[in-house]
Coordinates of C-alpha atoms in Angstrom, one line a residue:
M1 CA 0.0 0.0 0.0
P2 CA 1.4 3.4 -1.0
L3 CA 2.2 5.7 1.9
G4 CA 2.6 9.5 2.2
L5 CA 0.2 10.6 -0.5
L6 CA 0.5 14.3 -1.0
A7 CA -1.6 16.6 -3.3
S8 CA -0.5 20.1 -4.3
D9 CA -2.3 22.7 -6.6
Q10 CA 0.1 23.7 -9.4
G11 CA -2.2 26.4 -10.9
S12 CA -3.4 24.5 -13.9
S13 CA -3.2 21.0 -12.4
V14 CA -2.9 18.9 -9.2
Q15 CA 0.4 17.2 -8.6
L16 CA 0.2 13.9 -6.6
S17 CA 3.2 12.1 -5.1
W18 CA 3.7 9.2 -2.7
S19 CA 6.3 6.7 -1.4
A20 CA 7.2 3.6 -3.4
S21 CA 5.6 0.3 -2.4
T22 CA 7.6 -2.9 -2.3
N23 CA 7.0 -5.2 -5.4
A24 CA 4.9 -2.5 -7.1
A25 CA 4.9 -2.7 -10.9
G26 CA 2.7 0.4 -11.2
Y27 CA 0.0 2.4 -9.4
R28 CA -3.7 3.1 -9.7
V29 CA -4.7 6.8 -9.0
K30 CA -8.3 7.4 -8.1
R31 CA -10.3 10.6 -7.5
A32 CA -13.6 11.4 -5.9
L33 CA -15.7 14.4 -5.0
S34 CA -16.4 13.1 -1.5
P35 CA -14.0 11.4 1.0
S36 CA -16.4 8.4 1.1
G37 CA -16.3 8.0 -2.7
P38 CA -17.1 6.7 -5.1
F39 CA -13.5 6.8 -6.4
T40 CA -12.9 6.7 -10.1
L41 CA -9.6 5.5 -11.7
I42 CA -8.0 8.5 -13.4
G43 CA -4.5 7.2 -14.1
S44 CA -2.1 4.2 -13.9
P45 CA 1.5 5.6 -13.6
V46 CA 4.5 3.4 -13.3
G47 CA 6.3 5.9 -11.0
T48 CA 5.4 7.6 -7.7
S49 CA 3.8 10.7 -9.1
F50 CA 0.9 11.7 -11.2
T51 CA -0.4 15.0 -12.6
D52 CA -4.2 15.5 -12.7
N53 CA -4.9 17.9 -15.5
A54 CA -8.6 17.4 -15.4
A55 CA -9.3 18.6 -11.8
T56 CA -11.6 21.7 -12.2
P57 CA -10.6 24.8 -10.3
G58 CA -13.1 25.8 -7.6
M59 CA -13.8 22.3 -6.5
N60 CA -12.7 20.0 -3.7
F61 CA -11.1 16.7 -4.7
F62 CA -10.1 13.5 -2.8
Y63 CA -7.4 11.2 -4.0
T64 CA -6.2 7.7 -3.1
V65 CA -3.6 5.4 -4.7
A66 CA -3.2 1.7 -4.8
A67 CA -0.1 -0.3 -5.8
A68 CA -0.4 -3.1 -8.4
N69 CA 2.1 -5.9 -8.8
A70 CA 3.2 -7.6 -12.0
S71 CA 0.1 -9.8 -12.0
N72 CA -2.0 -6.6 -11.8
V73 CA -3.2 -7.5 -8.3
E74 CA -3.9 -4.2 -6.3
S75 CA -2.9 -3.5 -2.8
G76 CA -5.2 -1.7 -0.4
D77 CA -5.7 2.0 -1.0
S78 CA -3.5 4.7 0.5
D79 CA -4.8 7.2 3.0
I80 CA -6.9 9.9 1.3
A81 CA -5.4 13.2 0.3
S82 CA -7.7 16.2 -0.3
I83 CA -7.2 19.5 -2.1
V84 CA -9.4 22.5 -2.8
R85 CA -8.6 23.8 -6.3
V86 CA -8.5 27.6 -6.0
L87 CA -10.0 29.8 -8.7
H88 CA -7.4 32.2 -10.0
F89 CA -8.8 35.4 -11.3
D90 CA -6.9 38.0 -13.3
P91 CA -8.4 41.4 -12.4
N92 CA -6.8 42.9 -15.5
G93 CA -8.1 40.1 -17.8
P94 CA -11.0 40.5 -20.2
A95 CA -14.5 40.7 -18.7
V96 CA -16.6 37.7 -19.5
G97 CA -20.3 37.8 -18.7
S98 CA -21.8 40.0 -16.0
V99 CA -22.6 39.7 -12.3
T100 CA -26.4 39.7 -11.7
D101 CA -26.8 38.0 -8.4
G102 CA -25.7 40.9 -6.2
G103 CA -22.9 38.8 -4.8
S104 CA -19.6 40.1 -3.5
Y105 CA -16.5 38.8 -5.3
S106 CA -12.8 39.1 -4.6
W107 CA -9.5 37.6 -5.8
L108 CA -5.8 37.5 -5.0
A109 CA -3.6 39.8 -7.0
T110 CA -1.4 38.0 -9.6
H111 CA 1.8 39.4 -10.9

């Protein structure tokens, strides 16, 4: 079972990394919108990292990883890592649409 699963927001993607498992021929990366699942397989890397380019900003994601041996038998799942993808607004960017709900909006300055 992989240990030490970490998730970090890289702006346009989520980077996952974990410690190698003994006798692992590859890994199964799974993602869910809830810590209780259901988890969906999103990748099968050979190494101990994976980049999720499909994680939508503004949402919370939960990840787990299982090791697979040469016979494709999976270990148990790792602990769950969660991440909230932050929306990045450019206040100097082009205006798209309009605000009609009377809400209050703010963003972090980007340089």
